[in-house]
mmCIF file of C-alpha atoms in Angstrom:
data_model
loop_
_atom_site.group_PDB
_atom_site.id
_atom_site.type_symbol
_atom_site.label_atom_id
_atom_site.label_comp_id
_atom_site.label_asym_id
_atom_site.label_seq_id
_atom_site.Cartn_x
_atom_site.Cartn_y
_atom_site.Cartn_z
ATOM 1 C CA UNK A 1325 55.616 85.497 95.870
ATOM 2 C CA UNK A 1326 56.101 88.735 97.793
ATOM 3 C CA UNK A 1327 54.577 87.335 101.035
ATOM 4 C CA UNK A 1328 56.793 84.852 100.530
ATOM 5 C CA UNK A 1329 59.690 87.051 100.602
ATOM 6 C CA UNK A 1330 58.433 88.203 103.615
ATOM 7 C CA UNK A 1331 57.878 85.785 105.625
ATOM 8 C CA UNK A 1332 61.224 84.188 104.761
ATOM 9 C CA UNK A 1333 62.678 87.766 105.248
ATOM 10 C CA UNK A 1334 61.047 87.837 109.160
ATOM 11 C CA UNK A 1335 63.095 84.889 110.522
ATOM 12 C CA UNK A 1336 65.999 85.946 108.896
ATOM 13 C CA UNK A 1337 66.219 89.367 110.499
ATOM 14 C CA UNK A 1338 65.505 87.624 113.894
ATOM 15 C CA UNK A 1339 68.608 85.458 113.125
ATOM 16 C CA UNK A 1340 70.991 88.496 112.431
ATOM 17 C CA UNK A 1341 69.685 90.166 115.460
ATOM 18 C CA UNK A 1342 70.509 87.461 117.911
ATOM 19 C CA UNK A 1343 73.508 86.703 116.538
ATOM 20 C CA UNK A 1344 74.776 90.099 116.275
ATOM 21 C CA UNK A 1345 73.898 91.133 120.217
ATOM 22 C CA UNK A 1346 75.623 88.205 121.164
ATOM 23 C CA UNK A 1347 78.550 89.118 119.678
ATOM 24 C CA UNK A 1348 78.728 92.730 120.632
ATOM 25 C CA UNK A 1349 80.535 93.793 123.891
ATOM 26 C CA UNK A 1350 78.307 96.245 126.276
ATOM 27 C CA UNK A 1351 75.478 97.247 124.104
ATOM 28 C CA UNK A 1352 72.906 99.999 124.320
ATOM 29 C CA UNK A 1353 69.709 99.574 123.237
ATOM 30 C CA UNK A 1354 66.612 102.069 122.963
ATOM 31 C CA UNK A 1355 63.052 101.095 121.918
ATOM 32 C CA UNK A 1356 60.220 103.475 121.304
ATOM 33 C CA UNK A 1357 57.048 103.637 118.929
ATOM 34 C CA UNK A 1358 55.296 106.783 118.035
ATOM 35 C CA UNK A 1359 51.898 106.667 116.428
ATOM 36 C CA UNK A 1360 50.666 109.538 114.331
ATOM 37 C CA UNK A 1361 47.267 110.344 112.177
ATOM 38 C CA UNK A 1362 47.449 112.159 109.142
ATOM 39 C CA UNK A 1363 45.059 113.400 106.206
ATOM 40 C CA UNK A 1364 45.067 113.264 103.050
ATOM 41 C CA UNK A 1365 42.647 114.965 100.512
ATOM 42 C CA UNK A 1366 41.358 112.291 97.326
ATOM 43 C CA UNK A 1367 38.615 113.576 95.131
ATOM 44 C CA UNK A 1368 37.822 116.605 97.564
ATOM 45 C CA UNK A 1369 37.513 114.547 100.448
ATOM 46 C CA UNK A 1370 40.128 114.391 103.084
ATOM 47 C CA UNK A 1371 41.057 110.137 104.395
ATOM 48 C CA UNK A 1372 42.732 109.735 107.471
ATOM 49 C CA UNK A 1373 45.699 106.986 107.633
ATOM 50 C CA UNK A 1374 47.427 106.062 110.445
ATOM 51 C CA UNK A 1375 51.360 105.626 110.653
ATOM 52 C CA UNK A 1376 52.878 103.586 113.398
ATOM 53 C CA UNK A 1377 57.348 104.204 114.044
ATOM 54 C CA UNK A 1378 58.634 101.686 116.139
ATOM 55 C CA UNK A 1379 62.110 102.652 116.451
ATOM 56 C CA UNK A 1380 65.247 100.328 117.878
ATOM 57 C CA UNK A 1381 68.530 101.752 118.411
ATOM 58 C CA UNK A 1382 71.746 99.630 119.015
ATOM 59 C CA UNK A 1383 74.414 101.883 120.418
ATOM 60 C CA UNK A 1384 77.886 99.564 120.154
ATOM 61 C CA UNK A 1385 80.080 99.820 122.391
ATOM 62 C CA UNK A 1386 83.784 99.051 122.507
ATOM 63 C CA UNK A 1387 86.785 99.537 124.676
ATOM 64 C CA UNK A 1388 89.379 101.871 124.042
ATOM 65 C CA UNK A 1389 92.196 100.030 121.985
ATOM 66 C CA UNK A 1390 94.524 102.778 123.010
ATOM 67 C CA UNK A 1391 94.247 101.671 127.113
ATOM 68 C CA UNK A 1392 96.389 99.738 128.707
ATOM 69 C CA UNK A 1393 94.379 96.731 129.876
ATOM 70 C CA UNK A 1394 93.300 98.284 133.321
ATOM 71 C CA UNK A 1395 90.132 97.332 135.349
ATOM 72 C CA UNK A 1396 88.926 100.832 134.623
ATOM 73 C CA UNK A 1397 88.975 101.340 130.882
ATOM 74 C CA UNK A 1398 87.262 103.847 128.820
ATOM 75 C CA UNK A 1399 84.906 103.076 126.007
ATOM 76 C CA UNK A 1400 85.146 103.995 122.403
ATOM 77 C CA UNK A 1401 81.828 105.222 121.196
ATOM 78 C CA UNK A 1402 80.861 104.456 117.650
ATOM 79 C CA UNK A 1403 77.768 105.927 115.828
ATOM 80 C CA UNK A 1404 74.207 104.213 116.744
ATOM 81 C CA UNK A 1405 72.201 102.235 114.046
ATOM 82 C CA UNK A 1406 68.922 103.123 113.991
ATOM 83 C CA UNK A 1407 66.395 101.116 112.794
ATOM 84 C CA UNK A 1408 62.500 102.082 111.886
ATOM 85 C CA UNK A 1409 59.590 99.942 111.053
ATOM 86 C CA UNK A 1410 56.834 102.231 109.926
ATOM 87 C CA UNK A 1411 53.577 100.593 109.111
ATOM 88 C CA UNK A 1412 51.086 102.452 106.948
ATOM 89 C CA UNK A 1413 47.564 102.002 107.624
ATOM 90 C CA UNK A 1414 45.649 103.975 105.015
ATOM 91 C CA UNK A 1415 42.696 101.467 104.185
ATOM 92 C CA UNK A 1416 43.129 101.650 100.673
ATOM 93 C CA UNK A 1417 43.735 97.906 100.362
ATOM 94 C CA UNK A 1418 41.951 95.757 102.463
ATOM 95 C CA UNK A 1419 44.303 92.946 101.791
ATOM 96 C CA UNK A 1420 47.974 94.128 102.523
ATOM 97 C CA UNK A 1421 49.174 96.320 105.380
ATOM 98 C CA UNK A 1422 52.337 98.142 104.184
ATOM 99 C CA UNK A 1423 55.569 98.181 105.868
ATOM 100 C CA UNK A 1424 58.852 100.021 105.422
ATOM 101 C CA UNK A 1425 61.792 99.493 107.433
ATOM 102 C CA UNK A 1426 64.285 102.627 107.741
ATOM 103 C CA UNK A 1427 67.624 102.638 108.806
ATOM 104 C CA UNK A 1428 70.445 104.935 108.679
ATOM 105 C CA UNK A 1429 73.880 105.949 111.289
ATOM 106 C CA UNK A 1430 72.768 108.501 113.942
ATOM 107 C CA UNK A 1431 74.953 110.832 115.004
ATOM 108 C CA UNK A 1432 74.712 112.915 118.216
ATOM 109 C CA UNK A 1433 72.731 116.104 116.843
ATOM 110 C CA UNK A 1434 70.193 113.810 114.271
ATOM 111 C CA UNK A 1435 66.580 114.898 115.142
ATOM 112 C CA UNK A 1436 63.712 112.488 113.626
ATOM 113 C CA UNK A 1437 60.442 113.544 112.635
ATOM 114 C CA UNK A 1438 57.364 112.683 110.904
ATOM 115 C CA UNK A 1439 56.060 115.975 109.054
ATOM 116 C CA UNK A 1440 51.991 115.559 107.127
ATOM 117 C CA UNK A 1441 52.816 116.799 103.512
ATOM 118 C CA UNK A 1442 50.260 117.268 100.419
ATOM 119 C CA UNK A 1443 50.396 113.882 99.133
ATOM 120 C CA UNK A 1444 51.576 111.605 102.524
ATOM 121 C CA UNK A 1445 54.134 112.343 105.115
ATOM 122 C CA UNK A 1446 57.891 112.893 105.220
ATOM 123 C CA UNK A 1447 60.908 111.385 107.265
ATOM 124 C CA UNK A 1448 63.139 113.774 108.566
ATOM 125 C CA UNK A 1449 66.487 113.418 109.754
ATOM 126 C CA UNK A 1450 68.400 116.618 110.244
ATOM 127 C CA UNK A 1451 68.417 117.904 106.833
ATOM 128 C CA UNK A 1452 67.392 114.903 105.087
ATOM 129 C CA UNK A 1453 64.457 113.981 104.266
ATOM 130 C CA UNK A 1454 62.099 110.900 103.107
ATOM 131 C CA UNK A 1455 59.113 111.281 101.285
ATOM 132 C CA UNK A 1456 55.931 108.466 101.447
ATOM 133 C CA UNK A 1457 53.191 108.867 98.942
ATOM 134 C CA UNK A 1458 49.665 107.346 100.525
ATOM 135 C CA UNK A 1459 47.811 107.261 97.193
ATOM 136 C CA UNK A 1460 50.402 105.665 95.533
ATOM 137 C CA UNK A 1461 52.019 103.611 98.231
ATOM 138 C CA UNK A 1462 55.779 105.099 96.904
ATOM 139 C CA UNK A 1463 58.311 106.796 99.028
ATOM 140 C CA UNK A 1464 61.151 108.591 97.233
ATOM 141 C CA UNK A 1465 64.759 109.981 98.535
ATOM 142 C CA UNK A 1466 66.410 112.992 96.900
ATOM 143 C CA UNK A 1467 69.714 111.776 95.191
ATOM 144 C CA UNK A 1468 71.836 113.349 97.607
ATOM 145 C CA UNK A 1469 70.080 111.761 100.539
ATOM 146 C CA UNK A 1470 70.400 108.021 99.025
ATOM 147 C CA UNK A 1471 73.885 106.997 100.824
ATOM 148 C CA UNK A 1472 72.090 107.962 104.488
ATOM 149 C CA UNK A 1473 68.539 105.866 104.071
ATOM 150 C CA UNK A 1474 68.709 102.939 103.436
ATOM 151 C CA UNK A 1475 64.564 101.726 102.905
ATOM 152 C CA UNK A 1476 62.933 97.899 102.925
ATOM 153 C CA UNK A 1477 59.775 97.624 102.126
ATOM 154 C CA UNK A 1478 57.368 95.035 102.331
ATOM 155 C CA UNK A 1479 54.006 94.150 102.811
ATOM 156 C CA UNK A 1480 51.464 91.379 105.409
ATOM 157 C CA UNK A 1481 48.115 90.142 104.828
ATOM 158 C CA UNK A 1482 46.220 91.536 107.278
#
């Protein structure tokens, strides 16, 4: 039933992301991926996993509604959305890969990184933070974090 999900969840994404670039005026866009190895230690012996951040920013951009229609008109800059997909590799199921997809509003002094803990890794952005259990294949977000992330997770045969 969850693949399901999934794979009706795919096209649907696709849909809103056409439809939403075609109906924004002047958009920026950024794409990146960052791959990262980690350890974790399970029954005194440290497993690597692998974690894969593909990362998709859509800067909107507007015009000024305070200009005078002019040829040269300054834009009105809005916060970006920023949207991860992090895929978990840690070869505990053969079956499912797992997937997450992160988003939150970026504002100009956000930094984002990927930090090994104990038990997984952790999302940070600024002074928030996202934690991803490996063993247990959980993330959690402190309370006062929850309004920022906003997490989607999912998983693919593979």
């Amino acid at each position: 039933m969850k693949t399901l999900t999934t794979l009706l969840y795919i096209p649907m994404l696709l849909l809103v992301g056409i439809n939403s670039y075609g109906q924004s005026t002047n958009p920026g866009l950024m794409n990146a991926t960052i791959h990262k190895t980690f350890s974790v230690e399970e029954n005194g012996v440290e497993k690597a996993y692998n974690i894969k951040v593909m990362e998709h920013r859509n800067y909107p951009m507007a015009f000024d509604k305070s200009d005078q229609k002019t040829e040269s008109r300054n834009r009105d800059s809005k916060p970006a959305l920023v949207t991860k997909l992090i895929a978990v590799d840690s070869n505990n199921d053969k079956e499912y890969e797992h997937y997450m997809v992160l988003k939150y509003r970026r504002s100009v002094t956000d930094d984002f990184s990927v930090m090994a803990t104990d038990k997984g890794f952790a999302v940070k952005v600024k002074d928030r933070t996202m934690k991803y259990f490996v063993k247990e294949g959980i993330y959690f977000i402190d309370n006062k974090d929850q309004d920022f992330f906003t997490v989607e997770e999912f998983k693919e045969i593979g």
